[in-house]
C-alpha cells in the first residue's frame, strides 16, 4: 500500500519540474530576445558598414578623379619602392624609364621645390619641378608631386627669341634703308670712274669699289628680306620639281621622280628664296649636290628632307644657325637661315636642322600640301 508521503514526494517533484520548465521557457524566451536583438544589431552594423564603405568608395573615387585631373604627376614612395598615383605619373615614368625613379627617391621631403633636368628615352631633356612631402610620422612614406615644365620653358624661350628677332628685324630694316641710298651714290661714282679712267690703276680701283658695293648690296638685300619675310604674294601650288627648276641651272639639285610630282602650296616669293638660301649655303660649304626627298606626309602637310654633302653644320650649332648674324663663313651675313625660319613660320610651316658636327647638313622643311590643278 502506497503511503501518503510517497504521493506528497511525487507532488513536490512535479512542481519542481514545472518550475524548472517555466524557468527554462523564460530563459529560452530571453535568449530568443537576445538573439533577435543581436540579429537586429548585426543588421544595423551591416547597414552602417555598407554606408561607410559606400562613402569611403565615393571619397576614393573622388580622390582618384582629382588625382587623374591634376596636370602633374603624383608618386607614392614606400617600402615597396616608387609607384605612380595617376595617369600623368605613369606617362612620366614611361617617358623617363629607369631615370626618374632614382632621382625622386634621392629627394629629401619638406625642402621646397626641386628642379630636375632629365634626358628622356627620346633624347629630349625634361625640366621637372618636384615637391616632396612626408606622410605623417612615417619617414619611409613620401608623396612626390612632379610638374613637367619643359613646354612652358620652351614657350618662354620661343617668346624671348621672337622678341629678340623682332628687335633685330626693326634694326635691320632701318640700317638697310640708311645704307642703300649712299650706296647707290658710291656705285654711280665708281661706274663713272671706270668708264672714264685717268689710268689703269684708277680703273682697277673703280672695279674693286663696284665689287665691294655688290657685296654690301647683298648684305642690304639679306637685311631687308630678313626684316620683311611676311611681304608675300598669293599662295601658289606647284610640283616640287617646278619649285626646284630655277635652281637646277646653277647647281646640282635632285629629287626622285615620284617626289618630284609632290604638289606643294607655298608663297611664290618667299619659298623660292628659302630654297635658294639652302642651296647657296650648301654650295658655299663645299657640297656637290643637294637632294630633296619626302620624309613623311599627312593630310595637309609634307615633311621634306633637304640633304647635302658639304662640310655640315658646326658642332653645337643645330639651333644657333637660325639666329640672325650667326655664321661660320668669313663672308657670310648670318641672315640666310634666319630668313628661312622666319619665312617658313610666316607661311605656317617650319624648318629645323637635323644634325650638327658631322659632314653633310640635313634640314627638314614642313610645307603645305597643294591641291590638284596647280602648275606641273
mmCIF file of C-alpha atoms in Angstrom:
data_model
loop_
_atom_site.group_PDB
_atom_site.id
_atom_site.type_symbol
_atom_site.label_atom_id
_atom_site.label_comp_id
_atom_site.label_asym_id
_atom_site.label_seq_id
_atom_site.Cartn_x
_atom_site.Cartn_y
_atom_site.Cartn_z
ATOM 1 C CA UNK A 1 0.000 0.000 0.000
ATOM 2 C CA UNK A 2 1.386 3.411 -1.085
ATOM 3 C CA UNK A 3 1.780 5.844 1.698
ATOM 4 C CA UNK A 4 0.647 9.486 1.670
ATOM 5 C CA UNK A 5 4.245 10.589 1.993
ATOM 6 C CA UNK A 6 5.024 8.973 -1.302
ATOM 7 C CA UNK A 7 2.270 10.973 -3.053
ATOM 8 C CA UNK A 8 3.474 14.106 -1.425
ATOM 9 C CA UNK A 9 7.001 13.474 -2.699
ATOM 10 C CA UNK A 10 5.669 12.978 -6.223
ATOM 11 C CA UNK A 11 3.652 16.186 -5.941
ATOM 12 C CA UNK A 12 6.762 18.071 -4.904
ATOM 13 C CA UNK A 13 8.782 16.544 -7.803
ATOM 14 C CA UNK A 14 6.195 17.586 -10.391
ATOM 15 C CA UNK A 15 6.077 21.126 -9.042
ATOM 16 C CA UNK A 16 9.849 21.392 -9.222
ATOM 17 C CA UNK A 17 9.838 20.100 -12.780
ATOM 18 C CA UNK A 18 7.103 22.559 -13.683
ATOM 19 C CA UNK A 19 9.029 25.394 -12.088
ATOM 20 C CA UNK A 20 12.234 24.384 -13.823
ATOM 21 C CA UNK A 21 10.418 24.047 -17.143
ATOM 22 C CA UNK A 22 8.920 27.524 -16.738
ATOM 23 C CA UNK A 23 12.363 28.854 -15.858
ATOM 24 C CA UNK A 24 13.742 27.119 -18.968
ATOM 25 C CA UNK A 25 10.973 28.700 -21.071
ATOM 26 C CA UNK A 26 11.763 32.129 -19.637
ATOM 27 C CA UNK A 27 15.449 31.592 -20.312
ATOM 28 C CA UNK A 28 14.666 30.421 -23.839
ATOM 29 C CA UNK A 29 12.492 33.492 -24.377
ATOM 30 C CA UNK A 30 15.254 35.743 -23.083
ATOM 31 C CA UNK A 31 17.734 34.012 -25.376
ATOM 32 C CA UNK A 32 15.385 34.467 -28.339
ATOM 33 C CA UNK A 33 15.005 38.149 -27.464
ATOM 34 C CA UNK A 34 18.752 38.500 -27.090
ATOM 35 C CA UNK A 35 19.313 36.675 -30.383
ATOM 36 C CA UNK A 36 16.756 38.901 -32.139
ATOM 37 C CA UNK A 37 18.402 41.967 -30.631
ATOM 38 C CA UNK A 38 21.821 40.762 -31.768
ATOM 39 C CA UNK A 39 20.401 39.984 -35.193
ATOM 40 C CA UNK A 40 18.916 43.463 -35.487
ATOM 41 C CA UNK A 41 22.161 44.991 -34.205
ATOM 42 C CA UNK A 42 24.170 42.943 -36.693
ATOM 43 C CA UNK A 43 21.856 44.091 -39.495
ATOM 44 C CA UNK A 44 22.262 47.683 -38.306
ATOM 45 C CA UNK A 45 26.050 47.281 -38.201
ATOM 46 C CA UNK A 46 25.958 45.759 -41.713
ATOM 47 C CA UNK A 47 23.926 48.736 -42.941
ATOM 48 C CA UNK A 48 26.268 51.194 -41.244
ATOM 49 C CA UNK A 49 29.282 49.332 -42.617
ATOM 50 C CA UNK A 50 27.780 49.280 -46.118
ATOM 51 C CA UNK A 51 27.047 53.017 -45.868
ATOM 52 C CA UNK A 52 30.557 53.673 -44.574
ATOM 53 C CA UNK A 53 32.008 51.587 -47.409
ATOM 54 C CA UNK A 54 29.894 53.487 -49.946
ATOM 55 C CA UNK A 55 31.049 56.801 -48.508
ATOM 56 C CA UNK A 56 34.659 55.589 -48.452
ATOM 57 C CA UNK A 57 34.368 54.302 -52.024
ATOM 58 C CA UNK A 58 32.858 57.628 -53.095
ATOM 59 C CA UNK A 59 35.698 59.532 -51.415
ATOM 60 C CA UNK A 60 38.275 57.243 -53.000
ATOM 61 C CA UNK A 61 36.668 57.692 -56.430
ATOM 62 C CA UNK A 62 36.576 61.455 -55.901
ATOM 63 C CA UNK A 63 40.219 61.426 -54.841
ATOM 64 C CA UNK A 64 41.056 59.309 -57.900
ATOM 65 C CA UNK A 65 39.232 61.773 -60.172
ATOM 66 C CA UNK A 66 41.116 64.651 -58.588
ATOM 67 C CA UNK A 67 44.449 62.848 -58.963
ATOM 68 C CA UNK A 68 43.737 61.960 -62.598
ATOM 69 C CA UNK A 69 42.662 65.522 -63.453
ATOM 70 C CA UNK A 70 45.791 67.063 -61.937
ATOM 71 C CA UNK A 71 48.200 68.473 -64.562
ATOM 72 C CA UNK A 72 51.079 66.919 -62.637
ATOM 73 C CA UNK A 73 52.450 63.500 -61.845
ATOM 74 C CA UNK A 74 51.774 62.048 -58.400
ATOM 75 C CA UNK A 75 54.073 59.362 -56.990
ATOM 76 C CA UNK A 76 53.975 57.367 -53.743
ATOM 77 C CA UNK A 77 57.292 56.246 -52.315
ATOM 78 C CA UNK A 78 57.108 53.468 -49.715
ATOM 79 C CA UNK A 79 58.977 50.377 -48.537
ATOM 80 C CA UNK A 80 57.951 48.603 -51.761
ATOM 81 C CA UNK A 81 59.500 51.349 -53.886
ATOM 82 C CA UNK A 82 58.043 54.096 -56.091
ATOM 83 C CA UNK A 83 54.699 53.811 -57.859
ATOM 84 C CA UNK A 84 52.685 56.357 -59.881
ATOM 85 C CA UNK A 85 49.401 57.614 -58.445
ATOM 86 C CA UNK A 86 47.785 58.937 -61.637
ATOM 87 C CA UNK A 87 47.968 58.774 -65.448
ATOM 88 C CA UNK A 88 50.368 61.722 -65.714
ATOM 89 C CA UNK A 89 52.704 59.939 -63.307
ATOM 90 C CA UNK A 90 52.522 56.778 -65.430
ATOM 91 C CA UNK A 91 53.329 58.807 -68.562
ATOM 92 C CA UNK A 92 56.328 60.477 -66.935
ATOM 93 C CA UNK A 93 57.595 57.170 -65.569
ATOM 94 C CA UNK A 94 57.280 55.589 -69.021
ATOM 95 C CA UNK A 95 58.949 58.502 -70.848
ATOM 96 C CA UNK A 96 61.776 58.637 -68.297
ATOM 97 C CA UNK A 97 62.061 54.900 -67.725
ATOM 98 C CA UNK A 98 64.862 53.938 -65.369
ATOM 99 C CA UNK A 99 65.910 57.556 -64.782
ATOM 100 C CA UNK A 100 63.093 59.325 -62.925
ATOM 101 C CA UNK A 101 62.578 56.863 -60.047
ATOM 102 C CA UNK A 102 66.160 57.048 -58.651
ATOM 103 C CA UNK A 103 66.113 60.865 -58.903
ATOM 104 C CA UNK A 104 62.829 61.115 -56.954
ATOM 105 C CA UNK A 105 63.944 58.653 -54.290
ATOM 106 C CA UNK A 106 67.040 60.782 -53.620
ATOM 107 C CA UNK A 107 64.980 63.893 -52.784
ATOM 108 C CA UNK A 108 64.517 64.935 -49.153
ATOM 109 C CA UNK A 109 60.873 65.772 -48.304
ATOM 110 C CA UNK A 110 59.945 69.197 -46.977
ATOM 111 C CA UNK A 111 62.773 71.050 -48.762
ATOM 112 C CA UNK A 112 60.578 73.071 -51.134
ATOM 113 C CA UNK A 113 60.518 72.765 -54.921
ATOM 114 C CA UNK A 114 63.412 70.882 -56.531
ATOM 115 C CA UNK A 115 64.297 71.353 -60.226
ATOM 116 C CA UNK A 116 65.360 68.199 -62.080
ATOM 117 C CA UNK A 117 66.804 68.117 -65.605
ATOM 118 C CA UNK A 118 66.466 64.604 -67.013
ATOM 119 C CA UNK A 119 67.046 63.231 -70.517
ATOM 120 C CA UNK A 120 64.164 61.045 -71.709
ATOM 121 C CA UNK A 121 64.078 57.926 -73.882
ATOM 122 C CA UNK A 122 63.511 60.156 -76.947
ATOM 123 C CA UNK A 123 66.688 62.154 -76.257
ATOM 124 C CA UNK A 124 64.786 65.265 -75.161
ATOM 125 C CA UNK A 125 65.766 66.954 -71.915
ATOM 126 C CA UNK A 126 62.876 67.390 -69.472
ATOM 127 C CA UNK A 127 62.669 70.147 -66.874
ATOM 128 C CA UNK A 128 60.708 68.908 -63.852
ATOM 129 C CA UNK A 129 59.644 70.780 -60.715
ATOM 130 C CA UNK A 130 59.206 68.353 -57.782
ATOM 131 C CA UNK A 131 57.593 68.909 -54.374
ATOM 132 C CA UNK A 132 58.129 66.052 -51.885
ATOM 133 C CA UNK A 133 56.032 65.632 -48.712
ATOM 134 C CA UNK A 134 56.417 63.130 -45.878
ATOM 135 C CA UNK A 135 53.256 61.189 -44.976
ATOM 136 C CA UNK A 136 52.622 61.577 -41.243
ATOM 137 C CA UNK A 137 55.388 60.319 -38.980
ATOM 138 C CA UNK A 138 56.471 57.538 -41.321
ATOM 139 C CA UNK A 139 59.838 58.501 -42.753
ATOM 140 C CA UNK A 140 59.605 55.786 -45.393
ATOM 141 C CA UNK A 141 56.281 57.117 -46.779
ATOM 142 C CA UNK A 142 56.698 60.074 -49.170
ATOM 143 C CA UNK A 143 54.465 61.723 -51.776
ATOM 144 C CA UNK A 144 56.115 63.371 -54.798
ATOM 145 C CA UNK A 145 54.251 65.921 -56.961
ATOM 146 C CA UNK A 146 56.003 66.370 -60.322
ATOM 147 C CA UNK A 147 55.226 69.220 -62.752
ATOM 148 C CA UNK A 148 56.679 68.921 -66.271
ATOM 149 C CA UNK A 149 57.822 72.472 -67.081
ATOM 150 C CA UNK A 150 59.519 71.526 -70.360
ATOM 151 C CA UNK A 151 56.871 73.005 -72.669
ATOM 152 C CA UNK A 152 56.441 76.127 -70.516
ATOM 153 C CA UNK A 153 60.177 76.849 -70.567
ATOM 154 C CA UNK A 154 60.290 76.076 -74.286
ATOM 155 C CA UNK A 155 57.476 78.573 -74.936
ATOM 156 C CA UNK A 156 59.220 81.187 -72.797
ATOM 157 C CA UNK A 157 62.434 80.687 -74.778
ATOM 158 C CA UNK A 158 60.477 80.911 -78.044
ATOM 159 C CA UNK A 159 58.793 84.160 -76.944
ATOM 160 C CA UNK A 160 62.176 85.582 -75.969
ATOM 161 C CA UNK A 161 63.583 84.509 -79.352
ATOM 162 C CA UNK A 162 60.689 86.119 -81.225
ATOM 163 C CA UNK A 163 61.090 89.350 -79.252
ATOM 164 C CA UNK A 164 64.820 89.349 -79.982
ATOM 165 C CA UNK A 165 64.270 88.673 -83.678
ATOM 166 C CA UNK A 166 61.581 91.359 -83.888
ATOM 167 C CA UNK A 167 64.018 93.881 -82.463
ATOM 168 C CA UNK A 168 66.756 92.769 -84.860
ATOM 169 C CA UNK A 169 64.319 92.920 -87.780
ATOM 170 C CA UNK A 170 63.396 96.520 -86.944
ATOM 171 C CA UNK A 171 67.076 97.419 -86.616
ATOM 172 C CA UNK A 172 67.915 95.630 -89.881
ATOM 173 C CA UNK A 173 65.194 97.495 -91.745
ATOM 174 C CA UNK A 174 66.461 100.852 -90.519
ATOM 175 C CA UNK A 175 70.107 100.048 -91.257
ATOM 176 C CA UNK A 176 69.303 98.713 -94.735
ATOM 177 C CA UNK A 177 67.406 101.863 -95.722
ATOM 178 C CA UNK A 178 70.134 104.119 -94.326
ATOM 179 C CA UNK A 179 72.844 102.251 -96.264
ATOM 180 C CA UNK A 180 71.046 101.802 -99.583
ATOM 181 C CA UNK A 181 70.863 105.472 -100.632
ATOM 182 C CA UNK A 182 74.554 106.402 -100.138
ATOM 183 C CA UNK A 183 75.473 103.009 -101.590
ATOM 184 C CA UNK A 184 73.760 103.903 -104.862
ATOM 185 C CA UNK A 185 75.807 107.107 -104.967
ATOM 186 C CA UNK A 186 79.066 105.217 -104.418
ATOM 187 C CA UNK A 187 78.162 102.749 -107.175
ATOM 188 C CA UNK A 188 77.349 105.612 -109.575
ATOM 189 C CA UNK A 189 80.647 107.396 -108.983
ATOM 190 C CA UNK A 190 82.589 104.132 -109.290
ATOM 191 C CA UNK A 191 80.864 103.446 -112.609
ATOM 192 C CA UNK A 192 81.817 106.910 -113.909
ATOM 193 C CA UNK A 193 85.425 106.400 -112.784
ATOM 194 C CA UNK A 194 85.603 103.063 -114.575
ATOM 195 C CA UNK A 195 84.149 104.431 -117.808
ATOM 196 C CA UNK A 196 86.436 107.467 -117.803
ATOM 197 C CA UNK A 197 89.607 106.340 -116.026
ATOM 198 C CA UNK A 198 92.649 108.582 -115.784
ATOM 199 C CA UNK A 199 94.792 105.472 -115.606
ATOM 200 C CA UNK A 200 94.572 101.699 -115.485
ATOM 201 C CA UNK A 201 95.159 101.884 -111.753
ATOM 202 C CA UNK A 202 92.106 104.107 -111.268
ATOM 203 C CA UNK A 203 90.047 101.728 -113.425
ATOM 204 C CA UNK A 204 91.102 98.825 -111.183
ATOM 205 C CA UNK A 205 90.163 100.815 -108.084
ATOM 206 C CA UNK A 206 86.776 101.592 -109.584
ATOM 207 C CA UNK A 207 86.193 97.905 -110.359
ATOM 208 C CA UNK A 208 87.149 96.946 -106.796
ATOM 209 C CA UNK A 209 84.761 99.575 -105.449
ATOM 210 C CA UNK A 210 81.931 98.150 -107.566
ATOM 211 C CA UNK A 211 82.682 94.610 -106.337
ATOM 212 C CA UNK A 212 82.630 95.839 -102.742
ATOM 213 C CA UNK A 213 79.375 97.690 -103.356
ATOM 214 C CA UNK A 214 77.913 94.475 -104.790
ATOM 215 C CA UNK A 215 78.776 92.593 -101.606
ATOM 216 C CA UNK A 216 77.283 95.337 -99.440
ATOM 217 C CA UNK A 217 74.134 95.345 -101.595
ATOM 218 C CA UNK A 218 73.777 91.624 -100.995
ATOM 219 C CA UNK A 219 74.007 92.270 -97.250
ATOM 220 C CA UNK A 220 71.359 95.006 -97.578
ATOM 221 C CA UNK A 221 69.116 92.652 -99.561
ATOM 222 C CA UNK A 222 69.540 89.978 -96.884
ATOM 223 C CA UNK A 223 68.700 92.520 -94.186
ATOM 224 C CA UNK A 224 65.534 93.591 -95.993
ATOM 225 C CA UNK A 225 64.495 90.007 -96.706
ATOM 226 C CA UNK A 226 65.020 89.060 -93.055
ATOM 227 C CA UNK A 227 63.144 92.124 -91.815
ATOM 228 C CA UNK A 228 60.145 91.644 -94.130
ATOM 229 C CA UNK A 229 59.606 87.958 -94.990
ATOM 230 C CA UNK A 230 55.863 88.440 -94.485
ATOM 231 C CA UNK A 231 55.743 90.609 -97.619
ATOM 232 C CA UNK A 232 54.330 87.791 -99.743
ATOM 233 C CA UNK A 233 52.279 87.019 -102.794
ATOM 234 C CA UNK A 234 49.193 84.831 -103.083
ATOM 235 C CA UNK A 235 49.897 81.144 -102.297
ATOM 236 C CA UNK A 236 50.726 79.109 -105.386
ATOM 237 C CA UNK A 237 50.563 75.343 -105.949
ATOM 238 C CA UNK A 238 53.303 73.684 -107.995
ATOM 239 C CA UNK A 239 55.078 70.349 -108.072
ATOM 240 C CA UNK A 240 58.335 70.048 -106.148
ATOM 241 C CA UNK A 241 60.140 69.668 -109.477
ATOM 242 C CA UNK A 242 58.724 73.022 -110.630
ATOM 243 C CA UNK A 243 59.748 74.778 -107.428
ATOM 244 C CA UNK A 244 63.302 73.427 -107.850
ATOM 245 C CA UNK A 245 63.617 74.069 -111.594
ATOM 246 C CA UNK A 246 65.212 77.580 -111.332
ATOM 247 C CA UNK A 247 67.930 76.194 -109.042
ATOM 248 C CA UNK A 248 68.997 73.364 -111.342
ATOM 249 C CA UNK A 249 70.611 75.790 -113.802
ATOM 250 C CA UNK A 250 73.382 76.797 -111.361
ATOM 251 C CA UNK A 251 73.797 73.725 -109.156
ATOM 252 C CA UNK A 252 73.103 70.014 -108.946
ATOM 253 C CA UNK A 253 69.724 69.738 -107.225
ATOM 254 C CA UNK A 254 67.890 66.405 -107.338
ATOM 255 C CA UNK A 255 64.787 64.549 -106.190
ATOM 256 C CA UNK A 256 63.209 61.239 -107.152
ATOM 257 C CA UNK A 257 60.688 61.026 -109.986
ATOM 258 C CA UNK A 258 57.897 60.265 -107.525
ATOM 259 C CA UNK A 259 58.829 63.019 -105.060
ATOM 260 C CA UNK A 260 59.184 65.476 -107.927
ATOM 261 C CA UNK A 261 55.423 65.140 -108.549
ATOM 262 C CA UNK A 262 54.509 66.178 -104.994
ATOM 263 C CA UNK A 263 52.221 69.212 -105.053
ATOM 264 C CA UNK A 264 53.291 71.969 -102.671
ATOM 265 C CA UNK A 265 51.367 75.129 -101.838
ATOM 266 C CA UNK A 266 53.684 77.983 -100.890
ATOM 267 C CA UNK A 267 54.352 81.668 -101.250
ATOM 268 C CA UNK A 268 55.769 82.341 -104.752
ATOM 269 C CA UNK A 269 58.164 84.994 -103.419
ATOM 270 C CA UNK A 270 59.354 83.684 -100.048
ATOM 271 C CA UNK A 271 59.528 79.921 -100.724
ATOM 272 C CA UNK A 272 61.894 80.125 -103.742
ATOM 273 C CA UNK A 273 64.165 82.337 -101.626
ATOM 274 C CA UNK A 274 64.156 79.707 -98.860
ATOM 275 C CA UNK A 275 65.169 77.024 -101.378
ATOM 276 C CA UNK A 276 67.796 79.304 -102.909
ATOM 277 C CA UNK A 277 69.310 80.046 -99.476
ATOM 278 C CA UNK A 278 69.559 76.339 -98.621
ATOM 279 C CA UNK A 279 71.238 75.539 -101.933
ATOM 280 C CA UNK A 280 73.563 78.553 -101.684
ATOM 281 C CA UNK A 281 74.623 77.555 -98.161
ATOM 282 C CA UNK A 282 75.349 74.016 -99.344
ATOM 283 C CA UNK A 283 77.362 75.321 -102.282
ATOM 284 C CA UNK A 284 79.415 77.620 -100.014
ATOM 285 C CA UNK A 285 80.015 74.647 -97.657
ATOM 286 C CA UNK A 286 81.646 72.695 -100.493
ATOM 287 C CA UNK A 287 78.692 70.483 -101.398
ATOM 288 C CA UNK A 288 78.422 68.972 -104.872
ATOM 289 C CA UNK A 289 74.707 68.129 -104.644
ATOM 290 C CA UNK A 290 71.562 68.997 -102.687
ATOM 291 C CA UNK A 291 68.902 66.302 -102.551
ATOM 292 C CA UNK A 292 65.219 66.762 -101.716
ATOM 293 C CA UNK A 293 63.065 63.816 -100.672
ATOM 294 C CA UNK A 294 59.776 63.205 -98.917
ATOM 295 C CA UNK A 295 60.258 62.231 -95.266
ATOM 296 C CA UNK A 296 56.588 61.914 -94.294
ATOM 297 C CA UNK A 297 53.182 63.105 -95.392
ATOM 298 C CA UNK A 298 49.900 63.896 -93.638
ATOM 299 C CA UNK A 299 46.506 65.098 -94.879
ATOM 300 C CA UNK A 300 47.651 68.743 -95.029
ATOM 301 C CA UNK A 301 51.429 68.774 -94.608
ATOM 302 C CA UNK A 302 54.523 67.284 -96.225
ATOM 303 C CA UNK A 303 57.852 66.921 -94.420
ATOM 304 C CA UNK A 304 60.722 67.328 -96.892
ATOM 305 C CA UNK A 305 64.261 66.194 -96.112
ATOM 306 C CA UNK A 306 66.896 68.528 -97.597
ATOM 307 C CA UNK A 307 70.360 66.951 -97.537
ATOM 308 C CA UNK A 308 73.750 67.957 -98.953
ATOM 309 C CA UNK A 309 77.277 66.508 -98.938
ATOM 310 C CA UNK A 310 79.093 69.632 -97.775
ATOM 311 C CA UNK A 311 81.075 70.279 -94.600
ATOM 312 C CA UNK A 312 77.909 70.344 -92.493
ATOM 313 C CA UNK A 313 76.758 72.425 -89.532
ATOM 314 C CA UNK A 314 79.388 73.145 -86.837
ATOM 315 C CA UNK A 315 79.014 71.081 -83.651
ATOM 316 C CA UNK A 316 76.573 72.615 -81.182
ATOM 317 C CA UNK A 317 75.078 74.938 -83.799
ATOM 318 C CA UNK A 318 71.906 72.997 -84.640
ATOM 319 C CA UNK A 319 69.696 75.750 -83.153
ATOM 320 C CA UNK A 320 72.149 78.636 -83.410
ATOM 321 C CA UNK A 321 72.302 78.504 -87.210
ATOM 322 C CA UNK A 322 68.824 80.081 -87.303
ATOM 323 C CA UNK A 323 69.821 83.046 -85.130
ATOM 324 C CA UNK A 324 70.411 86.303 -87.036
ATOM 325 C CA UNK A 325 74.041 87.238 -87.774
ATOM 326 C CA UNK A 326 75.378 83.830 -86.660
ATOM 327 C CA UNK A 327 77.643 82.385 -89.358
ATOM 328 C CA UNK A 328 80.725 80.214 -89.644
ATOM 329 C CA UNK A 329 81.682 81.717 -93.022
ATOM 330 C CA UNK A 330 84.166 84.571 -93.358
ATOM 331 C CA UNK A 331 81.968 86.498 -95.804
ATOM 332 C CA UNK A 332 78.543 85.284 -94.652
ATOM 333 C CA UNK A 333 75.901 87.626 -93.224
ATOM 334 C CA UNK A 334 74.297 85.023 -90.964
ATOM 335 C CA UNK A 335 70.862 86.034 -92.237
ATOM 336 C CA UNK A 336 70.104 83.318 -94.804
ATOM 337 C CA UNK A 337 68.834 80.642 -92.421
ATOM 338 C CA UNK A 338 67.332 83.278 -90.105
ATOM 339 C CA UNK A 339 65.258 84.399 -93.088
ATOM 340 C CA UNK A 340 64.374 80.772 -93.901
ATOM 341 C CA UNK A 341 62.936 80.147 -90.432
ATOM 342 C CA UNK A 342 61.033 83.431 -90.342
ATOM 343 C CA UNK A 343 59.675 82.937 -93.854
ATOM 344 C CA UNK A 344 58.604 79.328 -93.231
ATOM 345 C CA UNK A 345 56.866 80.320 -89.986
ATOM 346 C CA UNK A 346 55.076 83.184 -91.740
ATOM 347 C CA UNK A 347 53.730 80.582 -94.231
ATOM 348 C CA UNK A 348 52.560 78.361 -91.360
ATOM 349 C CA UNK A 349 55.343 75.825 -91.944
ATOM 350 C CA UNK A 350 58.690 75.222 -90.269
ATOM 351 C CA UNK A 351 62.347 74.412 -90.818
ATOM 352 C CA UNK A 352 64.617 72.514 -88.405
ATOM 353 C CA UNK A 353 68.209 71.324 -88.584
ATOM 354 C CA UNK A 354 68.507 67.570 -88.009
ATOM 355 C CA UNK A 355 72.241 67.233 -87.341
ATOM 356 C CA UNK A 356 75.443 69.067 -86.496
ATOM 357 C CA UNK A 357 79.103 68.268 -86.027
ATOM 358 C CA UNK A 358 79.152 65.786 -88.939
ATOM 359 C CA UNK A 359 79.672 66.166 -92.694
ATOM 360 C CA UNK A 360 76.544 66.886 -94.697
ATOM 361 C CA UNK A 361 73.839 69.264 -93.468
ATOM 362 C CA UNK A 362 70.313 67.852 -93.089
ATOM 363 C CA UNK A 363 67.218 70.028 -92.777
ATOM 364 C CA UNK A 364 63.528 69.222 -92.521
ATOM 365 C CA UNK A 365 61.050 71.542 -94.248
ATOM 366 C CA UNK A 366 57.373 71.300 -93.286
ATOM 367 C CA UNK A 367 55.296 72.575 -96.209
ATOM 368 C CA UNK A 368 51.602 72.607 -97.030
ATOM 369 C CA UNK A 369 50.152 70.018 -99.421
ATOM 370 C CA UNK A 370 48.848 71.509 -102.648
ATOM 371 C CA UNK A 371 45.594 70.540 -104.361
ATOM 372 C CA UNK A 372 45.479 69.249 -107.925
ATOM 373 C CA UNK A 373 45.046 71.905 -110.533
ATOM 374 C CA UNK A 374 48.318 73.711 -109.809
ATOM 375 C CA UNK A 375 51.226 74.046 -112.233
ATOM 376 C CA UNK A 376 53.052 70.878 -113.241
#
